[in-house]
mmCIF file of C-alpha atoms in Angstrom:
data_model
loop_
_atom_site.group_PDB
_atom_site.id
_atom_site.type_symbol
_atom_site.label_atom_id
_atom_site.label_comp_id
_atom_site.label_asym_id
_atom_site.label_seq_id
_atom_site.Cartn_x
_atom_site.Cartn_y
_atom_site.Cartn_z
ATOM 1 C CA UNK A 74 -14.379 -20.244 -14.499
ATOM 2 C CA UNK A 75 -15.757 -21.142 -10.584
ATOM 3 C CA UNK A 76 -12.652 -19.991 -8.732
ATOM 4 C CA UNK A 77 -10.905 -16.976 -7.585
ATOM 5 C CA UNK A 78 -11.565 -15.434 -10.909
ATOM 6 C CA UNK A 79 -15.682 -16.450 -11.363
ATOM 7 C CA UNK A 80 -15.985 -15.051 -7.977
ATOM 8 C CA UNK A 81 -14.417 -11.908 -8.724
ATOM 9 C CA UNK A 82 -16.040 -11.109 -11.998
ATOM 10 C CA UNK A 83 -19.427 -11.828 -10.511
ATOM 11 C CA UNK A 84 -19.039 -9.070 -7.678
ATOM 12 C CA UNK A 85 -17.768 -6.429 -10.455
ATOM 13 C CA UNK A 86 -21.150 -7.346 -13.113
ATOM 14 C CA UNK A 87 -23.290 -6.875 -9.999
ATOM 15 C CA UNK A 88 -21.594 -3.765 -9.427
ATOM 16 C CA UNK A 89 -22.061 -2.079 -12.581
ATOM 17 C CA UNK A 90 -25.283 -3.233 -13.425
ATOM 18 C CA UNK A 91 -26.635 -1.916 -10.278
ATOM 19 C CA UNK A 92 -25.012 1.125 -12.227
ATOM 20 C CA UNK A 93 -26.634 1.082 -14.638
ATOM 21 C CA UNK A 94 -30.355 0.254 -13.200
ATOM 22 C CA UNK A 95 -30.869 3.659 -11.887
ATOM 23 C CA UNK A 96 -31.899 4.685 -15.302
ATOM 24 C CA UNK A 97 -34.945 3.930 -18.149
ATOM 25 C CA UNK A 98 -34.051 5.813 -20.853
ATOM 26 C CA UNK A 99 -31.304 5.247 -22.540
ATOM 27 C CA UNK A 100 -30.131 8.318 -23.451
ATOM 28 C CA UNK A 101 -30.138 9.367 -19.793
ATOM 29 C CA UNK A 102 -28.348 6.447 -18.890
ATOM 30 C CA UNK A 103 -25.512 7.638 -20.815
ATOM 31 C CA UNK A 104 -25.455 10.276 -19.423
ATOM 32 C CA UNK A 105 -25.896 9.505 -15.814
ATOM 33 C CA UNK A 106 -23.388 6.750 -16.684
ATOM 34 C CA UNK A 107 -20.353 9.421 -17.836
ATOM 35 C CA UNK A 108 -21.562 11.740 -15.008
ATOM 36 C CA UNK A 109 -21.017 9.103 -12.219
ATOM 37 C CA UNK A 110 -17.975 8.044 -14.106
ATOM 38 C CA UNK A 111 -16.352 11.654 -14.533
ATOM 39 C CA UNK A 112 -17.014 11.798 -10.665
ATOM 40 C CA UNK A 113 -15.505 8.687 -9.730
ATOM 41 C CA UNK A 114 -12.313 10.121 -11.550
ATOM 42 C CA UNK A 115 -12.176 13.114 -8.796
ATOM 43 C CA UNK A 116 -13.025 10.889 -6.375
ATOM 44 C CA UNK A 117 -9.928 8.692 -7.602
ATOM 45 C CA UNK A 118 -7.660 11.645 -7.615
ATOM 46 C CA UNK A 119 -8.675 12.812 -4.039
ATOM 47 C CA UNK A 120 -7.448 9.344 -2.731
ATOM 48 C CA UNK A 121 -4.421 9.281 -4.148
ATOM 49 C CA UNK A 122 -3.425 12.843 -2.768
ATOM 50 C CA UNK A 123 -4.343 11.334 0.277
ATOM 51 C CA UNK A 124 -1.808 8.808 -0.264
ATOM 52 C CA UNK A 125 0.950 11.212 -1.161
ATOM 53 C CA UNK A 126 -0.061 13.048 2.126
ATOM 54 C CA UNK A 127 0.322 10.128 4.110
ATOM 55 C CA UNK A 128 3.800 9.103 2.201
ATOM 56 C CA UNK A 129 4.660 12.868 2.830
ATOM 57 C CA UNK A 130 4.091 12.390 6.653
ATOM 58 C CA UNK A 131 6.494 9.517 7.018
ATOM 59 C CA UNK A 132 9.079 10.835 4.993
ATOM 60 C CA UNK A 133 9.184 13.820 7.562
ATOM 61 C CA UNK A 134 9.035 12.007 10.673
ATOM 62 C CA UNK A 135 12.076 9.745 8.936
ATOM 63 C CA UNK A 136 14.146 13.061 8.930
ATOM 64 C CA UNK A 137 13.399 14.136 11.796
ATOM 65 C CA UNK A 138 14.263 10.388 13.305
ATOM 66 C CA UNK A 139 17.420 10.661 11.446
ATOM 67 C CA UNK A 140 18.842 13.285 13.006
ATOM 68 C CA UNK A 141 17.188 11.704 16.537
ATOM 69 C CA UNK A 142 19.587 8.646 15.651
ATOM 70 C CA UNK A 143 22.735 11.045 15.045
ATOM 71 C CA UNK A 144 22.213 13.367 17.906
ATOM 72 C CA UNK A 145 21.674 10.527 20.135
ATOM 73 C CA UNK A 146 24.915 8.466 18.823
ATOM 74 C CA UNK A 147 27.024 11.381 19.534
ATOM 75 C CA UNK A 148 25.921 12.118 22.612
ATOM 76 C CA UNK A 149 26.211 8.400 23.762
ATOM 77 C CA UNK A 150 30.020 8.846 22.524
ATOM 78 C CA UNK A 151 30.398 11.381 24.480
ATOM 79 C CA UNK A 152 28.966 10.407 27.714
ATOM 80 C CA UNK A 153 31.422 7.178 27.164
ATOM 81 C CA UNK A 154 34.110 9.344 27.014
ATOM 82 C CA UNK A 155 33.117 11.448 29.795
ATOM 83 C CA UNK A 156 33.099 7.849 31.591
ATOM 84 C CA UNK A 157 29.016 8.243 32.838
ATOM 85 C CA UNK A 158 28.188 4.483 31.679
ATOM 86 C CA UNK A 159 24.802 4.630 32.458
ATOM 87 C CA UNK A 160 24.054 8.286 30.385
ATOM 88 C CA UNK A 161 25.741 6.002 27.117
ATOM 89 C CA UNK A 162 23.603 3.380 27.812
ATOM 90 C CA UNK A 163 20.679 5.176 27.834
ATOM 91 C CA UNK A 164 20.978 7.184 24.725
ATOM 92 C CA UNK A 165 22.092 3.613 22.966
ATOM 93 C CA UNK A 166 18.368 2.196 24.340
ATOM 94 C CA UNK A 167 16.969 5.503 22.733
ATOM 95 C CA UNK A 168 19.035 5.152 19.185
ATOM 96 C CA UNK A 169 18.403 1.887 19.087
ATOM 97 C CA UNK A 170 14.361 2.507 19.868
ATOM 98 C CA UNK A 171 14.634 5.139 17.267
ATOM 99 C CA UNK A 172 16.673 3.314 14.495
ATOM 100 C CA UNK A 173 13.593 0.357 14.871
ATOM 101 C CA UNK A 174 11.318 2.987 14.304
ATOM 102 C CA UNK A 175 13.306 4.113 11.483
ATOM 103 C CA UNK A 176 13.032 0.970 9.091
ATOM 104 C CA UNK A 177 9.922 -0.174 9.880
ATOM 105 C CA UNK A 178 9.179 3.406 8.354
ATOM 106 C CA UNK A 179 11.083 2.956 5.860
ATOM 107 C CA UNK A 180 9.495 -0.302 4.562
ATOM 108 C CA UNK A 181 6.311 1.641 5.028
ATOM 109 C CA UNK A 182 7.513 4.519 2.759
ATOM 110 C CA UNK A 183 7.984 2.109 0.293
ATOM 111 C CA UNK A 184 4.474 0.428 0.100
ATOM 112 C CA UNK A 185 3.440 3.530 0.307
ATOM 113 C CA UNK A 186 5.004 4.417 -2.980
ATOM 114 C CA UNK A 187 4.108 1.016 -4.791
ATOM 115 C CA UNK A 188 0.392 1.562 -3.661
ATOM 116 C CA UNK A 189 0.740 5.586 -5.208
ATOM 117 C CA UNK A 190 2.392 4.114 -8.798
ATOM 118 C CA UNK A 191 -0.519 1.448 -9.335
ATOM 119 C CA UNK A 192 -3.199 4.171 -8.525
ATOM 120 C CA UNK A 193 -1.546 6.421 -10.667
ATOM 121 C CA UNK A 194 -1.577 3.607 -13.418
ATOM 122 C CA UNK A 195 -5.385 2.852 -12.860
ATOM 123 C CA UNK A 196 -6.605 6.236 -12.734
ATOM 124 C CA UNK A 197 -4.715 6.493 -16.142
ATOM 125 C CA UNK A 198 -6.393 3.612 -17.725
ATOM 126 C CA UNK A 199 -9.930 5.019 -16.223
ATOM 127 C CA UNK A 200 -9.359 7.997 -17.276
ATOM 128 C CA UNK A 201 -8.944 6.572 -21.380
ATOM 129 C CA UNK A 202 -11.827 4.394 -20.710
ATOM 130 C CA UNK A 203 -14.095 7.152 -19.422
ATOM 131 C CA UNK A 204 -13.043 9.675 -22.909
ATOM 132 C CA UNK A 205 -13.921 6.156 -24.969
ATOM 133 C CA UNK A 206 -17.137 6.240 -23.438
ATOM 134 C CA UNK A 207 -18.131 9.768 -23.966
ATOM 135 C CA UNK A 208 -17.049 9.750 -27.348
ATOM 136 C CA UNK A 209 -19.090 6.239 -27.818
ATOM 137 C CA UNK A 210 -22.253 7.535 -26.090
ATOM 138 C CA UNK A 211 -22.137 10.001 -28.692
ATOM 139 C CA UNK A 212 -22.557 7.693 -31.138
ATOM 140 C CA UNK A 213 -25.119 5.295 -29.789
ATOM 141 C CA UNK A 214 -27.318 8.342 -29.257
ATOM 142 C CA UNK A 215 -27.159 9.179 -32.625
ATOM 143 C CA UNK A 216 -27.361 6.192 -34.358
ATOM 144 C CA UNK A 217 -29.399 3.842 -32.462
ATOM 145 C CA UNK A 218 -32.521 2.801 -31.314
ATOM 146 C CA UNK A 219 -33.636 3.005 -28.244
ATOM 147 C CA UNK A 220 -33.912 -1.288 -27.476
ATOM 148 C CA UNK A 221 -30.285 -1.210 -29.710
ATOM 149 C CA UNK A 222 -29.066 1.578 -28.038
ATOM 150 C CA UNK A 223 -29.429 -0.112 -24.591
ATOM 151 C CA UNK A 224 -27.869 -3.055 -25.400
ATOM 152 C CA UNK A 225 -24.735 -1.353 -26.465
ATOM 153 C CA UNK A 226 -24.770 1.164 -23.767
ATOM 154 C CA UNK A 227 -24.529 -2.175 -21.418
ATOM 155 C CA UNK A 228 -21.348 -3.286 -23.838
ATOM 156 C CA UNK A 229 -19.818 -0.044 -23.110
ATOM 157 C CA UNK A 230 -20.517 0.849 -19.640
ATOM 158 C CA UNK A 231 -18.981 -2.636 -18.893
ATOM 159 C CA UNK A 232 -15.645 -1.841 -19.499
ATOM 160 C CA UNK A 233 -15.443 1.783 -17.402
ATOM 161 C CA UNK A 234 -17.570 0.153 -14.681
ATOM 162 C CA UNK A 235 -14.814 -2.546 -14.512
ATOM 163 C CA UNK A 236 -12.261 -0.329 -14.362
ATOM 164 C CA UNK A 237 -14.220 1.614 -11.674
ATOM 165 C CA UNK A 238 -14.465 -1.394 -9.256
ATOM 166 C CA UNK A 239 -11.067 -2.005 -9.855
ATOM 167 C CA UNK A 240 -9.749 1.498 -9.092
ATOM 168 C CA UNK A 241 -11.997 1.248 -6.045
ATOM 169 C CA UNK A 242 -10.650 -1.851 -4.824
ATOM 170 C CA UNK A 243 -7.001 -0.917 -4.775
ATOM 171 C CA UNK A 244 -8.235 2.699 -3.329
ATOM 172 C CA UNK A 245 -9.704 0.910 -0.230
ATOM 173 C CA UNK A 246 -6.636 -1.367 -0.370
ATOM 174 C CA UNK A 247 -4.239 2.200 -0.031
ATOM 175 C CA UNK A 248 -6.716 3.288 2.767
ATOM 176 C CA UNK A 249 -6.877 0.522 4.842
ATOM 177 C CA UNK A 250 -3.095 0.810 4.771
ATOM 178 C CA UNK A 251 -2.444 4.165 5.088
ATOM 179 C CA UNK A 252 -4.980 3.742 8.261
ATOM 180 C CA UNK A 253 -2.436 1.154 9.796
ATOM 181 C CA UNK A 254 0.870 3.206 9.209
ATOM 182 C CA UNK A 255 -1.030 5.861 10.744
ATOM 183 C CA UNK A 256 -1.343 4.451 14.112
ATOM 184 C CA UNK A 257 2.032 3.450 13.667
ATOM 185 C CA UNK A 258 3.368 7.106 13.000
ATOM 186 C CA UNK A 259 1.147 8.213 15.637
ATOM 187 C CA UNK A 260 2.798 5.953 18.360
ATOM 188 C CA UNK A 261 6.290 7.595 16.819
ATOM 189 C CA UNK A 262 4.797 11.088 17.336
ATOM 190 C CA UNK A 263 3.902 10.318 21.026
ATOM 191 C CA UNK A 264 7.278 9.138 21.361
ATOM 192 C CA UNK A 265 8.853 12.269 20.186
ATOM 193 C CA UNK A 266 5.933 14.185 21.931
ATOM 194 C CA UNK A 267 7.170 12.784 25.344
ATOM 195 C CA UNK A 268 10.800 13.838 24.634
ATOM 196 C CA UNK A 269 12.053 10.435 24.282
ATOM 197 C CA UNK A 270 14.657 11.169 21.404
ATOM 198 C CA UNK A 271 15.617 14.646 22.944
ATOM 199 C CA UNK A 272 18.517 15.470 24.268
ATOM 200 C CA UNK A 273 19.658 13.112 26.987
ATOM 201 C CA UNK A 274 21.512 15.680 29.341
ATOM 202 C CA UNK A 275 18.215 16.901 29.894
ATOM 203 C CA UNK A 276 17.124 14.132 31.650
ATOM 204 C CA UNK A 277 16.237 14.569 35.366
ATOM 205 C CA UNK A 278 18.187 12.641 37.771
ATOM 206 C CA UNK A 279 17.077 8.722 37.885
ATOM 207 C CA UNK A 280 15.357 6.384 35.717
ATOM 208 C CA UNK A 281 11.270 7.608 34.687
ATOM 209 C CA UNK A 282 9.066 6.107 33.556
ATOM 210 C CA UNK A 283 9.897 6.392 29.618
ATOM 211 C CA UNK A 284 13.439 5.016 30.314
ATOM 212 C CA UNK A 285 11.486 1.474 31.692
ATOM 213 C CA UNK A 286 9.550 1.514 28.344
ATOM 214 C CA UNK A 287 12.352 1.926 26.534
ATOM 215 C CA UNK A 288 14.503 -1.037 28.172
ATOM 216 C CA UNK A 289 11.557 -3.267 27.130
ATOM 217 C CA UNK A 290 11.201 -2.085 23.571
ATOM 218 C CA UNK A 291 14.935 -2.053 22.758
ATOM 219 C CA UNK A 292 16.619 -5.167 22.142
ATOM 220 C CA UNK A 293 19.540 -5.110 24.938
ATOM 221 C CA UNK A 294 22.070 -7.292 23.991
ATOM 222 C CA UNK A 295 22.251 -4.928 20.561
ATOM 223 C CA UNK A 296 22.663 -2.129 23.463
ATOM 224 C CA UNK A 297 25.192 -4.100 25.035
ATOM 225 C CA UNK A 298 27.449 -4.846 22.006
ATOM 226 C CA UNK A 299 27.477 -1.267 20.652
ATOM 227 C CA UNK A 300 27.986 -0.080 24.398
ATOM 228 C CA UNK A 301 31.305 -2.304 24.319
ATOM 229 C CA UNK A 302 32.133 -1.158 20.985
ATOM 230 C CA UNK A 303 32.276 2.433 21.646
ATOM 231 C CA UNK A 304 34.128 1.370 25.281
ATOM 232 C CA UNK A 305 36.776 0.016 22.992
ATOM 233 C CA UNK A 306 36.851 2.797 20.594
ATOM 234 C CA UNK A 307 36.677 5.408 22.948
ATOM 235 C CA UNK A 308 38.490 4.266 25.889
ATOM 236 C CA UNK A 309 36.896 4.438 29.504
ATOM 237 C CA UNK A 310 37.259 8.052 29.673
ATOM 238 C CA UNK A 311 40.399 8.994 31.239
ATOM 239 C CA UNK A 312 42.153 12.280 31.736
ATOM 240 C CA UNK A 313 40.753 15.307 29.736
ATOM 241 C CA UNK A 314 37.619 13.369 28.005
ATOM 242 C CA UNK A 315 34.997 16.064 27.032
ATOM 243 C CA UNK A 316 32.321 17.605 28.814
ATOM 244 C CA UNK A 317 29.044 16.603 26.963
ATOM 245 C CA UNK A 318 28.058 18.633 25.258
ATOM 246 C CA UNK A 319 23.843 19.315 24.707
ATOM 247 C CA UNK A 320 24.244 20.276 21.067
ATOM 248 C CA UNK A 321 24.966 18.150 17.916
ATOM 249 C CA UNK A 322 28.720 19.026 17.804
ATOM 250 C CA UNK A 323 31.132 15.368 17.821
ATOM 251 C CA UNK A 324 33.690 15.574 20.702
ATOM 252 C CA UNK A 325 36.748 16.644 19.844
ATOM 253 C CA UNK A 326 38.483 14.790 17.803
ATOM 254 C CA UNK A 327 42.140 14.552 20.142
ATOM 255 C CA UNK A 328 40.148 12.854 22.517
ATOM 256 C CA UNK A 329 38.805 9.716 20.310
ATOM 257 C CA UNK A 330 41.921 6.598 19.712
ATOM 258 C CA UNK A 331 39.694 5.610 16.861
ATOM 259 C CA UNK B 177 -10.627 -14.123 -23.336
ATOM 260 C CA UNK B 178 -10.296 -11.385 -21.941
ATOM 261 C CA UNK B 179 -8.647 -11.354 -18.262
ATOM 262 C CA UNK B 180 -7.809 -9.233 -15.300
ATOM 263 C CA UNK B 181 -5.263 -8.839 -12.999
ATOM 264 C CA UNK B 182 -6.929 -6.469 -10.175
ATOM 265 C CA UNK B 183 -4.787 -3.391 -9.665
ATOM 266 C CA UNK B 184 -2.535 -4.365 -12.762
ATOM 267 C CA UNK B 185 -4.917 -4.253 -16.299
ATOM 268 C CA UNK B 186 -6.896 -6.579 -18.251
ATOM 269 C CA UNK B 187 -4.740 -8.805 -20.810
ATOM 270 C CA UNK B 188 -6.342 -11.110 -24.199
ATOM 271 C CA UNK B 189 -5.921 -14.673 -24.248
ATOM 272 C CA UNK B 190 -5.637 -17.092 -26.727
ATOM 273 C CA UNK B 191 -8.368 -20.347 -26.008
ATOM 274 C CA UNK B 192 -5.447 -22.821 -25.099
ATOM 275 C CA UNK B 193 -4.064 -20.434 -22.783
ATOM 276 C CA UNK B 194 -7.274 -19.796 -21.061
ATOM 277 C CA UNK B 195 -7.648 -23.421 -20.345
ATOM 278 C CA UNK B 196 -3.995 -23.773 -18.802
ATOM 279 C CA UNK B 197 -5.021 -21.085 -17.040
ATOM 280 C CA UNK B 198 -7.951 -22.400 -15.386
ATOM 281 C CA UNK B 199 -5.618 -25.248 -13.865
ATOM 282 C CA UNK B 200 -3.497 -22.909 -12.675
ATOM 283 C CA UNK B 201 -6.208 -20.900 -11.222
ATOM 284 C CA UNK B 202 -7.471 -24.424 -9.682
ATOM 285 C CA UNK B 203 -4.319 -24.659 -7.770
ATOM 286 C CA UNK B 204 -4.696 -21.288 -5.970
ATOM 287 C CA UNK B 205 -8.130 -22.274 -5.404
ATOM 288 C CA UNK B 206 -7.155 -25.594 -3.871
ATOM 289 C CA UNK B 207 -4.537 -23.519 -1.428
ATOM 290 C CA UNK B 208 -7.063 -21.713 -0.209
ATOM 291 C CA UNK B 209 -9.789 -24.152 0.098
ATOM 292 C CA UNK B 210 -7.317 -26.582 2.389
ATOM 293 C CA UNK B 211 -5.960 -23.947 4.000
ATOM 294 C CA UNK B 212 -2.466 -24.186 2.755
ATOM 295 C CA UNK B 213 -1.550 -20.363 3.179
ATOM 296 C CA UNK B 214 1.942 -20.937 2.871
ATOM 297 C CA UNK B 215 1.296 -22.590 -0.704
ATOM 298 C CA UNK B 216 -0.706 -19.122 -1.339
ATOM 299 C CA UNK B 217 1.330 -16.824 -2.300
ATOM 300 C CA UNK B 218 3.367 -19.006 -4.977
ATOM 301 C CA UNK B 219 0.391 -20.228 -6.713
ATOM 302 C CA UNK B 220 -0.912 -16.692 -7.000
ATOM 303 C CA UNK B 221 2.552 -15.612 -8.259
ATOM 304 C CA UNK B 222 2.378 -18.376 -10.960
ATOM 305 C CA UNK B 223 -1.208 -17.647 -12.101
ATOM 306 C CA UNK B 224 -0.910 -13.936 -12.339
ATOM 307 C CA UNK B 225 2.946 -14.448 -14.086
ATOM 308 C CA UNK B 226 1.482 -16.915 -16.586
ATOM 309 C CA UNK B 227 -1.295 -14.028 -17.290
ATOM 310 C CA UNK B 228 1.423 -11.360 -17.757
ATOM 311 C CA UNK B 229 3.582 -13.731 -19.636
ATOM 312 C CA UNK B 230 1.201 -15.156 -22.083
ATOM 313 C CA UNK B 231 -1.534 -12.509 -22.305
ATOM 314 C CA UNK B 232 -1.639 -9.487 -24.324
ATOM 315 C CA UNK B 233 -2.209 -6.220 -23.044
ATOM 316 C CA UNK B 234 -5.725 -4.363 -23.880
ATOM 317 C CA UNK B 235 -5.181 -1.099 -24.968
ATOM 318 C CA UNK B 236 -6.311 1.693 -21.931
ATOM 319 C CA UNK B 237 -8.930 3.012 -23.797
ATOM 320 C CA UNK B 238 -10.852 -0.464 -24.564
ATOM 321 C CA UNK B 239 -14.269 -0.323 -23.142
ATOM 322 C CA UNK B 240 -14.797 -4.211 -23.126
ATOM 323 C CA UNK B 241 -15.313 -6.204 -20.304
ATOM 324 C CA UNK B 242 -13.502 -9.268 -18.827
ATOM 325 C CA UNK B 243 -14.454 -13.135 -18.658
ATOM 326 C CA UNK B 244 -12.431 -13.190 -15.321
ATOM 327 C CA UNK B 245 -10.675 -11.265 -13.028
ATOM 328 C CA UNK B 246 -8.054 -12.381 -10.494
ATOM 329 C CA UNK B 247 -6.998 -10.706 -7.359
ATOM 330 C CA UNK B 248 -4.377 -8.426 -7.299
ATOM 331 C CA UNK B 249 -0.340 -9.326 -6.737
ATOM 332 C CA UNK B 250 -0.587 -8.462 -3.114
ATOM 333 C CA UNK B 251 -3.629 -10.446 -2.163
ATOM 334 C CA UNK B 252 -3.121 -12.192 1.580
ATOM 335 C CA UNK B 253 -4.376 -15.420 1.902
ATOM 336 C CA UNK B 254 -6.689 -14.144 4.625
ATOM 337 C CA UNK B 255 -8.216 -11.641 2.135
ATOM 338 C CA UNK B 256 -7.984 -14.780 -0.694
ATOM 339 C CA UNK B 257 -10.294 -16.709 2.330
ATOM 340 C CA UNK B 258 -12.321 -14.078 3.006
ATOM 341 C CA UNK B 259 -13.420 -12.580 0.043
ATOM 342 C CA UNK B 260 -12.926 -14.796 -2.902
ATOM 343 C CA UNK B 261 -14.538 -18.222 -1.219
ATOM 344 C CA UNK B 262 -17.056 -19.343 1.000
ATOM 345 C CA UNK B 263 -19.069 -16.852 2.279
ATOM 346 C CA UNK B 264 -18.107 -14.056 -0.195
ATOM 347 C CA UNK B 265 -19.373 -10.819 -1.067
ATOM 348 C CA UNK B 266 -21.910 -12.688 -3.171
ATOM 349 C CA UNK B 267 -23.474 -16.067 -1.625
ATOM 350 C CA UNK B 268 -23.510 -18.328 -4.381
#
């Protein structure tokens, strides 16, 4: 078969016949073959803790987010009842920054797990191949000679070798996506690093440079809509409406028409 | 035959299946070679479904090799381009 498939199955023969060239003797092959193979396995598992450390990373900076989104809502209810327009809008631009962040996480969570599953599977199916082969070699040493021996050695180390490349592939797969949701959790760390989902009463007087950021990356009419939502819910602040409040606490409830 | 989904398993397949099978493959092939990545992803899905559907699963600890292995489920048609045509890994 020339196509996808031929080309495939070409690269992976090459592969494990360059394998298996490093060795004469065929009993040292077989050896050297379940040596390389038994440290391919480690090598396997290493990458796929690597994977659960990266899905382990998201998953935290999705709680922390969470409550970013919450804290942020509240406080954006509260500076609408409190009547200071622009302090609402500016926590909405933040939530709404924050809730972006949140399901492109998310999504990224998930791959995450998919990729962790099928390595899990494949290092599995190595794994079975690998205790074949040592319990094969055994044989072939014993019962073979040496031209024979070789031959079947070949047959054998086919099938782990395969299952090698294969595990490697989908390894460097994981990798070069962890390495992408990476830079994207980085740019989410910066974010937080700067303060930019804190706690909007702490903001100094006047629009910095973070807040112009933010007005590009958050989608405004969104901003907008919710802003007139919560105007409706709320009211435009009249008599009595709460002081905001820095912490996570809601306003109290008398003051909402909702 | 023996075949392989890439990231998924190998799978047995009867000699009238494996000759379906190489149309189908043809039809990725052809996506890829006219640049039709929208047509990619479809004729992947069909080729690796057929597999799945009509193949038998190897057992994990079979040490035989396969006659052909296809990319796995998530391939991109840029990675299809890149490494499974044309200038390859391998020249031909």
């Amino acid at each position: 078969m020339a196509g996808l498939g031929g080309r495939m199955s070409t690269v992976v023969k090459a592969k494990v016949s360059k394998l298996l060239d490093r060795a004469e003797d065929p009993a040292e092959t077989l050896d050297y073959s379940y040596q390389k193979q038994v440290e391919q396995l480690q090598n396997v598992k290493k990458g796929i803790a690597d994977v659960v450390t990266a899905k382990k990373r998201l998953q935290m900076q999705e709680s922390s987010l969470q409550q970013s989104v919450v804290k942020l809502d509240t406080q954006a209810r509260q500076a609408v009842a409190a009547g200071k327009e622009d302090l609402a809008r500016t926590a909405l631009e933040r939530k709404n920054v924050a809730q972006t962040e949140l399901q492109s996480l998310d999504t990224q969570v998930t791959e995450l797990e998919e990729q962790q599953q099928k390595l899990t599977d494949s290092e599995q199916k190595l794994r079975a191949k690998i205790e074949s082969f040592r319990t094969k070699k055994e044989v072939i040493k014993a019962q073979y000679s040496a031209a024979e021996a070789q031959v079947r050695i070949s047959e054998a180390a086919t099938g782990v070798g395969e299952q090698m490349a294969d595990v490697g592939l989908a390894m460097q797969r994981a990798v070069d996506k962890t390495e992408n949701m990476r830079a994207r959790a980085d740019a989410v760390s910066e974010l937080e690093a700067a303060g930019t989902f804190d706690d909007i009463t702490q903001l100094g007087s006047g629009e910095d440079d973070i807040d112009r950021q933010l007005k590009e990356l958050s989608s405004q009419p969104a901003v907008d809509d919710e802003l007139a939502k919560m105007k409706s819910e709320i009211g435009d602040g009249g008599a009595g409406a709460p002081q905001i409040a820095s912490g996570e606490q809601a306003p109290a409830g008398g003051d909402e028409k909702a | 035959m023996i075949v392989r989904i890439s990231g998924e398993g190998q799978f047995t397949l009867s000699d009238e299946d494996a000759a379906h099978l190489n149309d189908l493959e043809k039809d990725v092939k052809a996506t890829v070679d006219s640049g039709r990545g929208q047509d990619f992803p479809a004729a992947l899905g069909a080729l690796l479904a057929y597999v799945r559907e009509n193949g038998e699963p190897l057992p994990d600890d079979s040490l035989e090799g396969s006659q052909v292995i296809l990319p796995p489920s998530d391939a991109t048609f840029q990675e299809a381009g890149r490494e499974f045509t044309g200038e390859g890994l391998i020249p031909d």
